[in-house]
């Protein structure tokens, strides 16, 4: 992973095989980002996506092992249980030009992954919402 700061924004380039969600948390921890916005493009494989089922209060997960284009990756960074946490959603393009998307649990970088991490002023945290069963932004 390589990153550079331009103004108050971090540009990050991940290398083939690096885990994307973990890298976002690593950058946030290294630069003490307690609140932020993330966006990205590139390529990925071994992509684990989820859809939150409110009735069961659980994520339905599916993993895609093929190489796909990251068409859009976006999310927030906040503190969850004392550590940086990235809440990420993504859309991926397949070889046949169809798409898959959802909550991004993890993915490995394909050819490259380019991320923009924009810190936000202040402190943002996630707290457990017992009714929903999720850690939601405390705003």
mmCIF file of C-alpha atoms in Angstrom:
data_model
loop_
_atom_site.group_PDB
_atom_site.id
_atom_site.type_symbol
_atom_site.label_atom_id
_atom_site.label_comp_id
_atom_site.label_asym_id
_atom_site.label_seq_id
_atom_site.Cartn_x
_atom_site.Cartn_y
_atom_site.Cartn_z
ATOM 1 C CA UNK A 1 0.000 0.000 0.000
ATOM 2 C CA UNK A 2 1.102 3.509 -0.753
ATOM 3 C CA UNK A 3 -0.551 6.705 0.361
ATOM 4 C CA UNK A 4 0.019 10.416 -0.052
ATOM 5 C CA UNK A 5 -1.616 13.404 1.562
ATOM 6 C CA UNK A 6 -2.806 16.191 -0.716
ATOM 7 C CA UNK A 7 -4.233 19.018 1.386
ATOM 8 C CA UNK A 8 -6.460 17.312 3.905
ATOM 9 C CA UNK A 9 -7.198 14.326 1.639
ATOM 10 C CA UNK A 10 -5.375 10.990 1.462
ATOM 11 C CA UNK A 11 -4.923 9.186 -1.851
ATOM 12 C CA UNK A 12 -4.189 5.487 -1.401
ATOM 13 C CA UNK A 13 -3.042 2.896 -3.923
ATOM 14 C CA UNK A 14 -3.361 -0.741 -2.964
ATOM 15 C CA UNK A 15 -1.266 -3.466 -4.512
ATOM 16 C CA UNK A 16 -2.529 -6.734 -5.986
ATOM 17 C CA UNK A 17 -3.706 -9.097 -3.265
ATOM 18 C CA UNK A 18 -4.125 -6.520 -0.498
ATOM 19 C CA UNK A 19 -7.389 -6.700 1.431
ATOM 20 C CA UNK A 20 -9.351 -3.508 0.787
ATOM 21 C CA UNK A 21 -11.507 -3.036 3.892
ATOM 22 C CA UNK A 22 -8.594 -3.796 6.206
ATOM 23 C CA UNK A 23 -6.388 -1.323 4.351
ATOM 24 C CA UNK A 24 -8.961 1.441 4.825
ATOM 25 C CA UNK A 25 -9.005 0.800 8.574
ATOM 26 C CA UNK A 26 -5.193 0.695 8.609
ATOM 27 C CA UNK A 27 -4.934 4.099 6.899
ATOM 28 C CA UNK A 28 -7.543 5.572 9.251
ATOM 29 C CA UNK A 29 -5.652 4.286 12.297
ATOM 30 C CA UNK A 30 -2.247 5.416 11.011
ATOM 31 C CA UNK A 31 -3.485 8.939 10.296
ATOM 32 C CA UNK A 32 -5.821 9.132 13.319
ATOM 33 C CA UNK A 33 -8.944 9.611 11.233
ATOM 34 C CA UNK A 34 -11.912 9.423 13.627
ATOM 35 C CA UNK A 35 -14.472 10.563 11.051
ATOM 36 C CA UNK A 36 -14.245 10.448 7.284
ATOM 37 C CA UNK A 37 -15.558 9.607 3.851
ATOM 38 C CA UNK A 38 -14.117 6.964 1.507
ATOM 39 C CA UNK A 39 -14.500 6.468 -2.232
ATOM 40 C CA UNK A 40 -12.661 4.214 -4.629
ATOM 41 C CA UNK A 41 -12.297 2.455 -7.964
ATOM 42 C CA UNK A 42 -10.115 -0.332 -9.335
ATOM 43 C CA UNK A 43 -10.383 -4.098 -9.539
ATOM 44 C CA UNK A 44 -11.027 -6.832 -6.996
ATOM 45 C CA UNK A 45 -11.559 -10.541 -6.469
ATOM 46 C CA UNK A 46 -12.703 -12.719 -3.548
ATOM 47 C CA UNK A 47 -15.363 -10.092 -2.903
ATOM 48 C CA UNK A 48 -17.660 -10.713 0.068
ATOM 49 C CA UNK A 49 -20.890 -8.714 -0.113
ATOM 50 C CA UNK A 50 -23.910 -8.567 2.119
ATOM 51 C CA UNK A 51 -27.526 -7.526 2.222
ATOM 52 C CA UNK A 52 -29.025 -6.716 5.639
ATOM 53 C CA UNK A 53 -32.311 -8.540 6.225
ATOM 54 C CA UNK A 54 -34.259 -6.487 8.767
ATOM 55 C CA UNK A 55 -36.636 -9.363 9.518
ATOM 56 C CA UNK A 56 -33.842 -11.666 10.691
ATOM 57 C CA UNK A 57 -31.508 -8.834 11.767
ATOM 58 C CA UNK A 58 -28.674 -10.592 9.938
ATOM 59 C CA UNK A 59 -26.663 -10.078 6.782
ATOM 60 C CA UNK A 60 -27.174 -12.458 3.886
ATOM 61 C CA UNK A 61 -23.653 -12.898 2.499
ATOM 62 C CA UNK A 62 -22.253 -14.021 -0.809
ATOM 63 C CA UNK A 63 -18.658 -14.283 -2.004
ATOM 64 C CA UNK A 64 -17.617 -13.748 -5.617
ATOM 65 C CA UNK A 65 -14.250 -15.253 -6.524
ATOM 66 C CA UNK A 66 -13.979 -13.843 -10.041
ATOM 67 C CA UNK A 67 -12.008 -10.742 -10.997
ATOM 68 C CA UNK A 68 -14.321 -7.717 -11.222
ATOM 69 C CA UNK A 69 -14.044 -3.976 -11.773
ATOM 70 C CA UNK A 70 -14.779 -1.768 -8.766
ATOM 71 C CA UNK A 71 -17.267 0.579 -10.378
ATOM 72 C CA UNK A 72 -18.035 2.468 -7.177
ATOM 73 C CA UNK A 73 -16.928 2.091 -3.591
ATOM 74 C CA UNK A 74 -18.135 4.552 -0.985
ATOM 75 C CA UNK A 75 -18.623 4.749 2.730
ATOM 76 C CA UNK A 76 -17.877 6.352 6.040
ATOM 77 C CA UNK A 77 -15.183 6.002 8.667
ATOM 78 C CA UNK A 78 -16.143 6.235 12.316
ATOM 79 C CA UNK A 79 -14.985 4.762 15.611
ATOM 80 C CA UNK A 80 -16.600 1.457 16.569
ATOM 81 C CA UNK A 81 -15.737 -0.122 19.905
ATOM 82 C CA UNK A 82 -12.651 2.094 20.219
ATOM 83 C CA UNK A 83 -11.187 1.437 16.758
ATOM 84 C CA UNK A 84 -11.616 2.936 13.272
ATOM 85 C CA UNK A 85 -14.307 1.164 11.260
ATOM 86 C CA UNK A 86 -15.248 1.551 7.618
ATOM 87 C CA UNK A 87 -18.919 1.139 6.697
ATOM 88 C CA UNK A 88 -18.607 0.469 2.977
ATOM 89 C CA UNK A 89 -20.890 -0.264 0.051
ATOM 90 C CA UNK A 90 -19.689 -1.138 -3.439
ATOM 91 C CA UNK A 91 -20.806 -1.985 -6.946
ATOM 92 C CA UNK A 92 -18.721 -4.365 -9.048
ATOM 93 C CA UNK A 93 -18.750 -4.965 -12.814
ATOM 94 C CA UNK A 94 -18.411 -8.505 -14.104
ATOM 95 C CA UNK A 95 -16.839 -9.723 -17.329
ATOM 96 C CA UNK A 96 -20.293 -10.018 -18.956
ATOM 97 C CA UNK A 97 -21.047 -6.367 -18.012
ATOM 98 C CA UNK A 98 -23.587 -7.270 -15.334
ATOM 99 C CA UNK A 99 -23.141 -5.865 -11.842
ATOM 100 C CA UNK A 100 -23.296 -7.009 -8.238
ATOM 101 C CA UNK A 101 -23.267 -4.810 -5.191
ATOM 102 C CA UNK A 102 -24.027 -4.431 -1.541
ATOM 103 C CA UNK A 103 -22.413 -3.977 1.847
ATOM 104 C CA UNK A 104 -18.696 -4.687 1.404
ATOM 105 C CA UNK A 105 -17.292 -7.037 4.027
ATOM 106 C CA UNK A 106 -13.989 -7.743 2.315
ATOM 107 C CA UNK A 107 -12.267 -7.941 -1.044
ATOM 108 C CA UNK A 108 -8.780 -8.481 -2.431
ATOM 109 C CA UNK A 109 -7.222 -5.950 -4.765
ATOM 110 C CA UNK A 110 -6.959 -7.090 -8.379
ATOM 111 C CA UNK A 111 -4.794 -5.021 -10.741
ATOM 112 C CA UNK A 112 -5.082 -1.972 -8.474
ATOM 113 C CA UNK A 113 -7.378 -0.147 -6.099
ATOM 114 C CA UNK A 114 -7.363 3.640 -5.830
ATOM 115 C CA UNK A 115 -8.965 5.141 -2.738
ATOM 116 C CA UNK A 116 -9.708 8.695 -1.702
ATOM 117 C CA UNK A 117 -10.063 9.142 2.057
ATOM 118 C CA UNK A 118 -11.403 12.502 3.153
ATOM 119 C CA UNK A 119 -11.130 13.142 6.912
ATOM 120 C CA UNK A 120 -14.005 15.065 8.465
ATOM 121 C CA UNK A 121 -13.549 17.512 11.327
ATOM 122 C CA UNK A 122 -14.578 16.070 14.665
ATOM 123 C CA UNK A 123 -15.191 12.677 16.180
ATOM 124 C CA UNK A 124 -17.779 10.205 14.938
ATOM 125 C CA UNK A 125 -18.654 6.885 16.519
ATOM 126 C CA UNK A 126 -20.969 3.931 16.010
ATOM 127 C CA UNK A 127 -23.094 2.627 18.846
ATOM 128 C CA UNK A 128 -25.194 -0.523 19.028
ATOM 129 C CA UNK A 129 -28.854 0.061 18.237
ATOM 130 C CA UNK A 130 -30.554 -2.836 20.013
ATOM 131 C CA UNK A 131 -33.812 -2.483 18.071
ATOM 132 C CA UNK A 132 -32.024 -2.784 14.710
ATOM 133 C CA UNK A 133 -29.182 -5.034 15.794
ATOM 134 C CA UNK A 134 -26.581 -2.836 14.072
ATOM 135 C CA UNK A 135 -23.879 -0.374 15.090
ATOM 136 C CA UNK A 136 -25.275 2.921 13.782
ATOM 137 C CA UNK A 137 -23.736 6.389 13.595
ATOM 138 C CA UNK A 138 -24.189 8.310 16.822
ATOM 139 C CA UNK A 139 -25.406 11.606 15.357
#
